[in-house]
Amino acid sequence: MGFMDEIKKAGREIKRACKDITAAPFVREMCDNCANMYRLGWDERNGGNISYMLDEKEVAEYLDLNKVIRTIPLMGVNAAAFDVTPLVGKIFIVTGTGKYFKNVKDDPENNLGIVRVAQDKKGVELLWGFADGGRTTSEFPSHMMCHMARLAQDPENRVVMHCHPTHTLAMNYVHELDEKKLTHTLWEMCTECIVVFPDGVGILPWMLCGTDEIGVATADKMRDFRIVVWAMHGVYGAGKTMDETFGLIETVEKAAQIYMLTCNRPRINTIKDEDMVKLAELFGVKYRKDFLN
Ligand code: 13P
Ligand code: ZN
């Protein structure tokens, strides 16, 4: 390396050392979202997890990407069924397993981690966070599978979010778990629903979480849906930005709340299918026509 290169490298390092990663926009977004999700009651105790694919250049403004703190193996994964090739080298900020969303904002360095998918595809390299020895969420294999499925549909997808929203979960116990029927009921609950989730809601039956099987099944649903209900457990949502993903889950949850507030009373009024068609056409969204009656 020449003298000028050495100077430039030292300059980059000094610049990086002056930037506080806890003030980085992507760390703040994670903190704010976890706090909001906790406040809304979607993430009791350690419930829920988020993974957010980051831009390498943006991360390099804060961290030396050559400094790997440790490698974290991918847990609960059957390598044969799980090919992570499209994500090799990608960097994510992710919540830790067993960590409480309630605590993320005040202590991001212990509750969050920035990881890069390792070249050998067997684990992730920790670049920052999980300071108390923590690991990525137990659902990280499912998240990675969902990222791959969504990226194949939309190259701009960045976020996968899992949580336990109260009314959506309540609805699982009293409404038929049929994709068409559940989506239709939700679309009827708020005028904007068909515009926010025109692709509808996918459903998986109750399955054991933290396994490849549920990851493969979720990713399979994510080819058609940006939101998938895990029966009697919670939801998985995906989107381009944190706001979009949060807003998607928030809209489904709001509709489920209205359903739960009204389901044991006589229904006098409703949004008709013909009204939903008008909305979808006005907003130019491609909706699941087969989910209308
Ligand atoms: P983690 O604590 O491993 O993220 O798991 C929480 C959860 O919601 C499992 O489904
Ligand atoms: Zn969960």
PDB file of C-alpha atoms and ligand atoms in Angstrom:
ATOM      1  CA  MET A   1       0.000   0.000   0.000  1.00  0.00           C
ATOM      2  CA  GLY A   2       1.408   3.419  -0.984  1.00  0.00           C
ATOM      3  CA  PHE A   3       1.807   6.350   1.398  1.00  0.00           C
ATOM      4  CA  MET A   4      -1.291   8.132   0.093  1.00  0.00           C
ATOM      5  CA  ASP A   5      -3.359   4.946   0.420  1.00  0.00           C
ATOM      6  CA  GLU A   6      -2.207   4.594   4.036  1.00  0.00           C
ATOM      7  CA  ILE A   7      -3.269   8.194   4.713  1.00  0.00           C
ATOM      8  CA  LYS A   8      -6.666   7.621   3.085  1.00  0.00           C
ATOM      9  CA  LYS A   9      -7.210   4.406   5.085  1.00  0.00           C
ATOM     10  CA  ALA A  10      -6.273   6.162   8.345  1.00  0.00           C
ATOM     11  CA  GLY A  11      -8.649   8.985   7.417  1.00  0.00           C
ATOM     12  CA  ARG A  12     -11.500   6.511   6.877  1.00  0.00           C
ATOM     13  CA  GLU A  13     -10.768   4.855  10.217  1.00  0.00           C
ATOM     14  CA  ILE A  14     -10.761   8.165  12.109  1.00  0.00           C
ATOM     15  CA  LYS A  15     -14.018   9.186  10.423  1.00  0.00           C
ATOM     16  CA  ARG A  16     -15.580   5.840  11.369  1.00  0.00           C
ATOM     17  CA  ALA A  17     -14.351   6.038  14.971  1.00  0.00           C
ATOM     18  CA  CYS A  18     -16.091   9.400  15.331  1.00  0.00           C
ATOM     19  CA  LYS A  19     -19.480   7.985  14.277  1.00  0.00           C
ATOM     20  CA  ASP A  20     -21.600   6.460  16.998  1.00  0.00           C
ATOM     21  CA  ILE A  21     -23.385   3.400  15.672  1.00  0.00           C
ATOM     22  CA  THR A  22     -26.170   3.669  18.228  1.00  0.00           C
ATOM     23  CA  ALA A  23     -27.102   6.918  16.455  1.00  0.00           C
ATOM     24  CA  ALA A  24     -27.132   5.271  13.005  1.00  0.00           C
ATOM     25  CA  PRO A  25     -30.546   5.602  11.293  1.00  0.00           C
ATOM     26  CA  PHE A  26     -30.923   1.816  10.966  1.00  0.00           C
ATOM     27  CA  VAL A  27     -30.230   1.264  14.708  1.00  0.00           C
ATOM     28  CA  ARG A  28     -32.673   4.052  15.628  1.00  0.00           C
ATOM     29  CA  GLU A  29     -35.318   2.523  13.349  1.00  0.00           C
ATOM     30  CA  MET A  30     -34.927  -0.858  15.047  1.00  0.00           C
ATOM     31  CA  CYS A  31     -35.131   0.778  18.493  1.00  0.00           C
ATOM     32  CA  ASP A  32     -38.204   2.838  17.614  1.00  0.00           C
ATOM     33  CA  ASN A  33     -40.018  -0.065  15.993  1.00  0.00           C
ATOM     34  CA  CYS A  34     -39.349  -2.472  18.850  1.00  0.00           C
ATOM     35  CA  ALA A  35     -40.589   0.180  21.307  1.00  0.00           C
ATOM     36  CA  ASN A  36     -43.737   0.772  19.255  1.00  0.00           C
ATOM     37  CA  MET A  37     -44.452  -2.920  18.841  1.00  0.00           C
ATOM     38  CA  TYR A  38     -44.025  -3.460  22.584  1.00  0.00           C
ATOM     39  CA  ARG A  39     -46.266  -0.476  23.354  1.00  0.00           C
ATOM     40  CA  LEU A  40     -48.992  -1.930  21.135  1.00  0.00           C
ATOM     41  CA  GLY A  41     -48.819  -5.261  22.963  1.00  0.00           C
ATOM     42  CA  TRP A  42     -47.593  -7.234  19.967  1.00  0.00           C
ATOM     43  CA  ASP A  43     -44.386  -8.408  21.648  1.00  0.00           C
ATOM     44  CA  GLU A  44     -44.781  -9.617  25.193  1.00  0.00           C
ATOM     45  CA  ARG A  45     -41.638 -10.885  26.954  1.00  0.00           C
ATOM     46  CA  ASN A  46     -39.234 -12.039  24.175  1.00  0.00           C
ATOM     47  CA  GLY A  47     -42.070 -12.468  21.662  1.00  0.00           C
ATOM     48  CA  GLY A  48     -41.321 -11.336  18.119  1.00  0.00           C
ATOM     49  CA  ASN A  49     -38.223 -10.684  16.061  1.00  0.00           C
ATOM     50  CA  ILE A  50     -37.106  -8.368  13.248  1.00  0.00           C
ATOM     51  CA  SER A  51     -34.438  -8.670  10.570  1.00  0.00           C
ATOM     52  CA  TYR A  52     -33.509  -5.739   8.346  1.00  0.00           C
ATOM     53  CA  MET A  53     -31.132  -6.053   5.400  1.00  0.00           C
ATOM     54  CA  LEU A  54     -28.665  -3.179   5.372  1.00  0.00           C
ATOM     55  CA  ASP A  55     -26.680  -1.434   2.710  1.00  0.00           C
ATOM     56  CA  GLU A  56     -23.012  -2.444   3.059  1.00  0.00           C
ATOM     57  CA  LYS A  57     -21.764   1.082   2.319  1.00  0.00           C
ATOM     58  CA  GLU A  58     -23.986   2.577   5.000  1.00  0.00           C
ATOM     59  CA  VAL A  59     -22.779   0.058   7.597  1.00  0.00           C
ATOM     60  CA  ALA A  60     -19.140   0.703   6.588  1.00  0.00           C
ATOM     61  CA  GLU A  61     -19.577   4.316   7.694  1.00  0.00           C
ATOM     62  CA  TYR A  62     -19.858   3.005  11.251  1.00  0.00           C
ATOM     63  CA  LEU A  63     -18.076  -0.360  11.401  1.00  0.00           C
ATOM     64  CA  ASP A  64     -14.896  -1.920  10.065  1.00  0.00           C
ATOM     65  CA  LEU A  65     -16.391  -4.736   7.997  1.00  0.00           C
ATOM     66  CA  ASN A  66     -13.155  -6.723   8.306  1.00  0.00           C
ATOM     67  CA  LYS A  67     -13.527  -7.012  12.072  1.00  0.00           C
ATOM     68  CA  VAL A  68     -15.587 -10.083  12.912  1.00  0.00           C
ATOM     69  CA  ILE A  69     -16.302 -10.326  16.656  1.00  0.00           C
ATOM     70  CA  ARG A  70     -17.371 -13.994  16.489  1.00  0.00           C
ATOM     71  CA  THR A  71     -19.248 -16.424  14.283  1.00  0.00           C
ATOM     72  CA  ILE A  72     -22.745 -17.534  15.274  1.00  0.00           C
ATOM     73  CA  PRO A  73     -23.885 -20.906  13.890  1.00  0.00           C
ATOM     74  CA  LEU A  74     -27.358 -21.163  12.373  1.00  0.00           C
ATOM     75  CA  MET A  75     -29.375 -23.135  14.917  1.00  0.00           C
ATOM     76  CA  GLY A  76     -32.179 -25.614  14.278  1.00  0.00           C
ATOM     77  CA  VAL A  77     -31.366 -25.868  10.591  1.00  0.00           C
ATOM     78  CA  ASN A  78     -31.154 -28.907   8.379  1.00  0.00           C
ATOM     79  CA  ALA A  79     -28.491 -27.774   5.898  1.00  0.00           C
ATOM     80  CA  ALA A  80     -29.838 -29.953   3.079  1.00  0.00           C
ATOM     81  CA  ALA A  81     -33.208 -28.202   3.138  1.00  0.00           C
ATOM     82  CA  PHE A  82     -31.777 -24.744   3.604  1.00  0.00           C
ATOM     83  CA  ASP A  83     -29.752 -23.056   0.889  1.00  0.00           C
ATOM     84  CA  VAL A  84     -28.812 -19.573   1.884  1.00  0.00           C
ATOM     85  CA  THR A  85     -26.645 -18.871  -1.218  1.00  0.00           C
ATOM     86  CA  PRO A  86     -28.519 -15.728  -2.396  1.00  0.00           C
ATOM     87  CA  LEU A  87     -27.862 -14.104   0.997  1.00  0.00           C
ATOM     88  CA  VAL A  88     -24.145 -14.870   1.361  1.00  0.00           C
ATOM     89  CA  GLY A  89     -22.278 -11.677   2.316  1.00  0.00           C
ATOM     90  CA  LYS A  90     -25.515  -9.773   3.043  1.00  0.00           C
ATOM     91  CA  ILE A  91     -25.625  -7.753   6.261  1.00  0.00           C
ATOM     92  CA  PHE A  92     -28.621  -7.679   8.594  1.00  0.00           C
ATOM     93  CA  ILE A  93     -29.482  -5.945  11.813  1.00  0.00           C
ATOM     94  CA  VAL A  94     -31.503  -8.431  13.815  1.00  0.00           C
ATOM     95  CA  THR A  95     -33.080  -8.865  17.256  1.00  0.00           C
ATOM     96  CA  GLY A  96     -31.516 -11.390  19.627  1.00  0.00           C
ATOM     97  CA  THR A  97     -33.056 -14.636  20.807  1.00  0.00           C
ATOM     98  CA  GLY A  98     -34.670 -14.363  24.221  1.00  0.00           C
ATOM     99  CA  LYS A  99     -34.388 -10.574  24.168  1.00  0.00           C
ATOM    100  CA  TYR A 100     -37.314  -8.393  25.195  1.00  0.00           C
ATOM    101  CA  PHE A 101     -38.545  -5.759  22.705  1.00  0.00           C
ATOM    102  CA  LYS A 102     -39.285  -3.600  25.753  1.00  0.00           C
ATOM    103  CA  ASN A 103     -35.531  -3.309  26.443  1.00  0.00           C
ATOM    104  CA  VAL A 104     -34.172  -2.706  22.930  1.00  0.00           C
ATOM    105  CA  LYS A 105     -34.379   1.090  22.920  1.00  0.00           C
ATOM    106  CA  ASP A 106     -32.418   1.577  26.158  1.00  0.00           C
ATOM    107  CA  ASP A 107     -29.855  -1.119  25.442  1.00  0.00           C
ATOM    108  CA  PRO A 108     -29.462  -1.763  21.698  1.00  0.00           C
ATOM    109  CA  GLU A 109     -25.936  -3.164  22.026  1.00  0.00           C
ATOM    110  CA  ASN A 110     -27.067  -6.193  24.055  1.00  0.00           C
ATOM    111  CA  ASN A 111     -30.435  -6.751  22.386  1.00  0.00           C
ATOM    112  CA  LEU A 112     -29.541  -6.249  18.719  1.00  0.00           C
ATOM    113  CA  GLY A 113     -26.776  -7.560  16.490  1.00  0.00           C
ATOM    114  CA  ILE A 114     -25.392  -6.682  13.073  1.00  0.00           C
ATOM    115  CA  VAL A 115     -24.451  -9.870  11.287  1.00  0.00           C
ATOM    116  CA  ARG A 116     -23.184 -10.899   7.863  1.00  0.00           C
ATOM    117  CA  VAL A 117     -24.094 -14.242   6.307  1.00  0.00           C
ATOM    118  CA  ALA A 118     -20.826 -16.230   6.199  1.00  0.00           C
ATOM    119  CA  GLN A 119     -19.279 -17.515   2.985  1.00  0.00           C
ATOM    120  CA  ASP A 120     -19.463 -21.128   4.262  1.00  0.00           C
ATOM    121  CA  LYS A 121     -23.261 -20.629   4.686  1.00  0.00           C
ATOM    122  CA  LYS A 122     -23.148 -22.352   8.089  1.00  0.00           C
ATOM    123  CA  GLY A 123     -23.454 -19.270  10.220  1.00  0.00           C
ATOM    124  CA  VAL A 124     -23.330 -15.516  10.486  1.00  0.00           C
ATOM    125  CA  GLU A 125     -20.423 -13.235  11.391  1.00  0.00           C
ATOM    126  CA  LEU A 126     -21.135 -10.819  14.199  1.00  0.00           C
ATOM    127  CA  LEU A 127     -19.962  -7.293  13.345  1.00  0.00           C
ATOM    128  CA  TRP A 128     -21.599  -5.438  16.236  1.00  0.00           C
ATOM    129  CA  GLY A 129     -23.981  -6.012  19.162  1.00  0.00           C
ATOM    130  CA  PHE A 130     -25.063  -9.063  21.190  1.00  0.00           C
ATOM    131  CA  ALA A 131     -22.480  -7.693  23.623  1.00  0.00           C
ATOM    132  CA  ASP A 132     -23.547 -10.021  26.431  1.00  0.00           C
ATOM    133  CA  GLY A 133     -22.822 -13.110  24.315  1.00  0.00           C
ATOM    134  CA  GLY A 134     -26.297 -13.236  22.744  1.00  0.00           C
ATOM    135  CA  ARG A 135     -27.304 -14.791  19.434  1.00  0.00           C
ATOM    136  CA  THR A 136     -29.616 -14.003  16.532  1.00  0.00           C
ATOM    137  CA  THR A 137     -33.304 -14.751  17.023  1.00  0.00           C
ATOM    138  CA  SER A 138     -34.195 -18.442  16.962  1.00  0.00           C
ATOM    139  CA  GLU A 139     -36.365 -17.542  13.964  1.00  0.00           C
ATOM    140  CA  PHE A 140     -33.438 -16.262  11.901  1.00  0.00           C
ATOM    141  CA  PRO A 141     -33.497 -19.286   9.538  1.00  0.00           C
ATOM    142  CA  SER A 142     -37.205 -18.550   8.860  1.00  0.00           C
ATOM    143  CA  HIS A 143     -36.377 -14.879   8.357  1.00  0.00           C
ATOM    144  CA  MET A 144     -33.639 -15.716   5.856  1.00  0.00           C
ATOM    145  CA  MET A 145     -35.945 -18.003   3.921  1.00  0.00           C
ATOM    146  CA  CYS A 146     -38.584 -15.256   3.859  1.00  0.00           C
ATOM    147  CA  HIS A 147     -36.027 -12.685   2.692  1.00  0.00           C
ATOM    148  CA  MET A 148     -35.054 -14.984  -0.181  1.00  0.00           C
ATOM    149  CA  ALA A 149     -38.687 -15.608  -1.135  1.00  0.00           C
ATOM    150  CA  ARG A 150     -39.624 -11.915  -1.032  1.00  0.00           C
ATOM    151  CA  LEU A 151     -36.466 -10.756  -2.836  1.00  0.00           C
ATOM    152  CA  ALA A 152     -37.368 -13.113  -5.664  1.00  0.00           C
ATOM    153  CA  GLN A 153     -40.712 -11.238  -5.943  1.00  0.00           C
ATOM    154  CA  ASP A 154     -39.448  -7.760  -5.131  1.00  0.00           C
ATOM    155  CA  PRO A 155     -35.701  -6.970  -5.254  1.00  0.00           C
ATOM    156  CA  GLU A 156     -36.324  -3.991  -2.953  1.00  0.00           C
ATOM    157  CA  ASN A 157     -37.615  -6.060  -0.041  1.00  0.00           C
ATOM    158  CA  ARG A 158     -35.506  -5.416   3.088  1.00  0.00           C
ATOM    159  CA  VAL A 159     -37.538  -6.190   6.205  1.00  0.00           C
ATOM    160  CA  VAL A 160     -39.036  -9.296   7.774  1.00  0.00           C
ATOM    161  CA  MET A 161     -40.982  -8.830  10.998  1.00  0.00           C
ATOM    162  CA  HIS A 162     -42.555 -11.422  13.285  1.00  0.00           C
ATOM    163  CA  CYS A 163     -44.849 -10.558  16.206  1.00  0.00           C
ATOM    164  CA  HIS A 164     -47.879 -11.676  18.226  1.00  0.00           C
ATOM    165  CA  PRO A 165     -50.542  -8.981  17.605  1.00  0.00           C
ATOM    166  CA  THR A 166     -53.362  -9.468  20.100  1.00  0.00           C
ATOM    167  CA  HIS A 167     -56.527  -9.156  18.012  1.00  0.00           C
ATOM    168  CA  THR A 168     -55.155 -11.021  15.015  1.00  0.00           C
ATOM    169  CA  LEU A 169     -54.263 -13.827  17.378  1.00  0.00           C
ATOM    170  CA  ALA A 170     -57.679 -13.684  19.081  1.00  0.00           C
ATOM    171  CA  MET A 171     -59.316 -13.940  15.671  1.00  0.00           C
ATOM    172  CA  ASN A 172     -57.447 -17.216  15.033  1.00  0.00           C
ATOM    173  CA  TYR A 173     -59.579 -18.863  17.706  1.00  0.00           C
ATOM    174  CA  VAL A 174     -62.974 -17.765  16.456  1.00  0.00           C
ATOM    175  CA  HIS A 175     -62.672 -17.352  12.671  1.00  0.00           C
ATOM    176  CA  GLU A 176     -62.169 -20.059  10.087  1.00  0.00           C
ATOM    177  CA  LEU A 177     -58.497 -20.303   9.150  1.00  0.00           C
ATOM    178  CA  ASP A 178     -59.107 -20.198   5.434  1.00  0.00           C
ATOM    179  CA  GLU A 179     -57.075 -17.682   3.398  1.00  0.00           C
ATOM    180  CA  LYS A 180     -59.964 -16.490   1.271  1.00  0.00           C
ATOM    181  CA  LYS A 181     -62.473 -16.255   4.140  1.00  0.00           C
ATOM    182  CA  LEU A 182     -60.071 -14.599   6.590  1.00  0.00           C
ATOM    183  CA  THR A 183     -58.800 -12.083   4.020  1.00  0.00           C
ATOM    184  CA  HIS A 184     -62.350 -11.251   2.953  1.00  0.00           C
ATOM    185  CA  THR A 185     -63.446 -10.675   6.552  1.00  0.00           C
ATOM    186  CA  LEU A 186     -60.441  -8.407   7.166  1.00  0.00           C
ATOM    187  CA  TRP A 187     -61.034  -6.463   3.937  1.00  0.00           C
ATOM    188  CA  GLU A 188     -64.599  -5.787   5.165  1.00  0.00           C
ATOM    189  CA  MET A 189     -63.387  -4.305   8.461  1.00  0.00           C
ATOM    190  CA  CYS A 190     -61.712  -1.077   7.261  1.00  0.00           C
ATOM    191  CA  THR A 191     -62.040   0.710   3.946  1.00  0.00           C
ATOM    192  CA  GLU A 192     -58.289   0.856   3.343  1.00  0.00           C
ATOM    193  CA  CYS A 193     -57.584  -2.847   3.932  1.00  0.00           C
ATOM    194  CA  ILE A 194     -57.889  -4.001   0.321  1.00  0.00           C
ATOM    195  CA  VAL A 195     -55.508  -1.196  -0.673  1.00  0.00           C
ATOM    196  CA  VAL A 196     -52.903  -2.007   2.016  1.00  0.00           C
ATOM    197  CA  PHE A 197     -52.937  -5.791   1.580  1.00  0.00           C
ATOM    198  CA  PRO A 198     -54.484  -6.458  -1.846  1.00  0.00           C
ATOM    199  CA  ASP A 199     -52.525  -9.724  -2.011  1.00  0.00           C
ATOM    200  CA  GLY A 200     -54.438 -10.939   1.066  1.00  0.00           C
ATOM    201  CA  VAL A 201     -53.296 -12.874   4.111  1.00  0.00           C
ATOM    202  CA  GLY A 202     -51.608 -16.272   3.909  1.00  0.00           C
ATOM    203  CA  ILE A 203     -52.188 -18.824   6.656  1.00  0.00           C
ATOM    204  CA  LEU A 204     -50.128 -21.673   8.045  1.00  0.00           C
ATOM    205  CA  PRO A 205     -51.649 -24.205  10.427  1.00  0.00           C
ATOM    206  CA  TRP A 206     -50.140 -24.449  13.915  1.00  0.00           C
ATOM    207  CA  MET A 207     -46.557 -25.623  13.490  1.00  0.00           C
ATOM    208  CA  LEU A 208     -43.510 -25.891  15.712  1.00  0.00           C
ATOM    209  CA  CYS A 209     -41.607 -22.603  15.559  1.00  0.00           C
ATOM    210  CA  GLY A 210     -37.810 -22.238  15.292  1.00  0.00           C
ATOM    211  CA  THR A 211     -37.526 -25.101  12.771  1.00  0.00           C
ATOM    212  CA  ASP A 212     -36.679 -25.305   9.059  1.00  0.00           C
ATOM    213  CA  GLU A 213     -40.116 -26.771   8.357  1.00  0.00           C
ATOM    214  CA  ILE A 214     -41.964 -23.658   9.435  1.00  0.00           C
ATOM    215  CA  GLY A 215     -39.344 -21.516   7.663  1.00  0.00           C
ATOM    216  CA  VAL A 216     -39.812 -23.382   4.383  1.00  0.00           C
ATOM    217  CA  ALA A 217     -43.610 -23.255   4.733  1.00  0.00           C
ATOM    218  CA  THR A 218     -43.575 -19.511   5.547  1.00  0.00           C
ATOM    219  CA  ALA A 219     -41.241 -18.708   2.660  1.00  0.00           C
ATOM    220  CA  ASP A 220     -43.489 -20.740   0.384  1.00  0.00           C
ATOM    221  CA  LYS A 221     -46.463 -18.569   1.416  1.00  0.00           C
ATOM    222  CA  MET A 222     -44.348 -15.419   1.046  1.00  0.00           C
ATOM    223  CA  ARG A 223     -44.159 -16.032  -2.678  1.00  0.00           C
ATOM    224  CA  ASP A 224     -47.816 -14.935  -2.836  1.00  0.00           C
ATOM    225  CA  PHE A 225     -48.381 -12.972   0.364  1.00  0.00           C
ATOM    226  CA  ARG A 226     -46.504 -10.234   2.230  1.00  0.00           C
ATOM    227  CA  ILE A 227     -48.243 -11.212   5.444  1.00  0.00           C
ATOM    228  CA  VAL A 228     -48.626 -14.742   6.759  1.00  0.00           C
ATOM    229  CA  VAL A 229     -50.523 -15.831   9.864  1.00  0.00           C
ATOM    230  CA  TRP A 230     -48.931 -18.566  11.953  1.00  0.00           C
ATOM    231  CA  ALA A 231     -52.092 -20.043  13.455  1.00  0.00           C
ATOM    232  CA  MET A 232     -52.433 -19.509  17.208  1.00  0.00           C
ATOM    233  CA  HIS A 233     -48.952 -17.938  17.293  1.00  0.00           C
ATOM    234  CA  GLY A 234     -48.635 -14.643  15.403  1.00  0.00           C
ATOM    235  CA  VAL A 235     -47.785 -13.144  12.022  1.00  0.00           C
ATOM    236  CA  TYR A 236     -44.861 -12.718   9.662  1.00  0.00           C
ATOM    237  CA  GLY A 237     -44.772  -9.557   7.568  1.00  0.00           C
ATOM    238  CA  ALA A 238     -42.350  -8.385   4.905  1.00  0.00           C
ATOM    239  CA  GLY A 239     -41.702  -5.123   3.095  1.00  0.00           C
ATOM    240  CA  LYS A 240     -39.317  -2.648   1.524  1.00  0.00           C
ATOM    241  CA  THR A 241     -39.005  -0.481   4.606  1.00  0.00           C
ATOM    242  CA  MET A 242     -39.594  -0.770   8.321  1.00  0.00           C
ATOM    243  CA  ASP A 243     -42.541   1.655   8.068  1.00  0.00           C
ATOM    244  CA  GLU A 244     -44.182  -0.277   5.257  1.00  0.00           C
ATOM    245  CA  THR A 245     -43.833  -3.608   7.083  1.00  0.00           C
ATOM    246  CA  PHE A 246     -45.010  -2.187  10.398  1.00  0.00           C
ATOM    247  CA  GLY A 247     -47.926  -0.481   8.640  1.00  0.00           C
ATOM    248  CA  LEU A 248     -48.964  -3.723   6.979  1.00  0.00           C
ATOM    249  CA  ILE A 249     -49.129  -5.601  10.286  1.00  0.00           C
ATOM    250  CA  GLU A 250     -50.771  -2.589  11.955  1.00  0.00           C
ATOM    251  CA  THR A 251     -53.532  -2.493   9.322  1.00  0.00           C
ATOM    252  CA  VAL A 252     -54.259  -6.227   9.594  1.00  0.00           C
ATOM    253  CA  GLU A 253     -54.262  -5.931  13.388  1.00  0.00           C
ATOM    254  CA  LYS A 254     -56.638  -2.936  13.290  1.00  0.00           C
ATOM    255  CA  ALA A 255     -59.040  -4.857  11.062  1.00  0.00           C
ATOM    256  CA  ALA A 256     -58.821  -7.869  13.399  1.00  0.00           C
ATOM    257  CA  GLN A 257     -59.580  -5.571  16.343  1.00  0.00           C
ATOM    258  CA  ILE A 258     -62.721  -4.270  14.638  1.00  0.00           C
ATOM    259  CA  TYR A 259     -63.742  -7.820  13.880  1.00  0.00           C
ATOM    260  CA  MET A 260     -63.257  -8.856  17.512  1.00  0.00           C
ATOM    261  CA  LEU A 261     -65.235  -5.805  18.702  1.00  0.00           C
ATOM    262  CA  THR A 262     -68.157  -6.594  16.407  1.00  0.00           C
ATOM    263  CA  CYS A 263     -68.211 -10.362  15.821  1.00  0.00           C
ATOM    264  CA  ASN A 264     -70.672 -11.198  18.564  1.00  0.00           C
ATOM    265  CA  ARG A 265     -73.175  -8.488  17.616  1.00  0.00           C
ATOM    266  CA  PRO A 266     -75.586  -8.460  14.691  1.00  0.00           C
ATOM    267  CA  ARG A 267     -73.897  -7.002  11.586  1.00  0.00           C
ATOM    268  CA  ILE A 268     -76.114  -4.246  10.196  1.00  0.00           C
ATOM    269  CA  ASN A 269     -73.694  -2.624   7.753  1.00  0.00           C
ATOM    270  CA  THR A 270     -70.696  -3.813   5.805  1.00  0.00           C
ATOM    271  CA  ILE A 271     -68.307  -2.819   3.023  1.00  0.00           C
ATOM    272  CA  LYS A 272     -69.599  -4.579  -0.083  1.00  0.00           C
ATOM    273  CA  ASP A 273     -67.456  -6.450  -2.608  1.00  0.00           C
ATOM    274  CA  GLU A 274     -68.410  -3.928  -5.277  1.00  0.00           C
ATOM    275  CA  ASP A 275     -67.052  -1.148  -3.025  1.00  0.00           C
ATOM    276  CA  MET A 276     -63.784  -3.048  -2.588  1.00  0.00           C
ATOM    277  CA  VAL A 277     -63.453  -3.346  -6.373  1.00  0.00           C
ATOM    278  CA  LYS A 278     -63.950   0.435  -6.683  1.00  0.00           C
ATOM    279  CA  LEU A 279     -61.215   1.043  -4.089  1.00  0.00           C
ATOM    280  CA  ALA A 280     -58.752  -1.372  -5.680  1.00  0.00           C
ATOM    281  CA  GLU A 281     -59.356   0.213  -9.078  1.00  0.00           C
ATOM    282  CA  LEU A 282     -59.042   3.780  -7.815  1.00  0.00           C
ATOM    283  CA  PHE A 283     -55.743   3.029  -6.063  1.00  0.00           C
ATOM    284  CA  GLY A 284     -54.538   0.850  -8.922  1.00  0.00           C
ATOM    285  CA  VAL A 285     -53.667  -2.183  -6.782  1.00  0.00           C
ATOM    286  CA  LYS A 286     -53.493  -5.728  -8.076  1.00  0.00           C
ATOM    287  CA  TYR A 287     -55.789  -7.587  -5.711  1.00  0.00           C
ATOM    288  CA  ARG A 288     -56.791 -11.215  -5.254  1.00  0.00           C
ATOM    289  CA  LYS A 289     -59.982 -11.233  -7.315  1.00  0.00           C
ATOM    290  CA  ASP A 290     -60.568 -14.843  -6.266  1.00  0.00           C
ATOM    291  CA  PHE A 291     -60.818 -13.662  -2.630  1.00  0.00           C
ATOM    292  CA  LEU A 292     -64.001 -11.705  -3.380  1.00  0.00           C
ATOM    293  CA  ASN A 293     -67.361 -13.483  -3.250  1.00  0.00           C
TER     294      ASN A 293
HETATM  295  P1  13P B   1     -36.785 -15.302  19.826  1.00  0.00           P
HETATM  296  O1  13P B   1     -36.688 -14.809  21.262  1.00  0.00           O
HETATM  297  O2  13P B   1     -35.814 -16.437  19.569  1.00  0.00           O
HETATM  298  O3  13P B   1     -36.666 -14.185  18.842  1.00  0.00           O
HETATM  299  O4  13P B   1     -38.235 -15.952  19.652  1.00  0.00           O
HETATM  300  C1  13P B   1     -39.388 -15.200  19.870  1.00  0.00           C
HETATM  301  C2  13P B   1     -40.590 -15.706  19.151  1.00  0.00           C
HETATM  302  O5  13P B   1     -41.538 -14.975  18.950  1.00  0.00           O
HETATM  303  C3  13P B   1     -40.576 -17.092  18.651  1.00  0.00           C
HETATM  304  O6  13P B   1     -41.616 -17.313  17.764  1.00  0.00           O
HETATM  305 ZN    ZN B   2     -43.300 -15.851  17.958  1.00  0.00          ZN
END
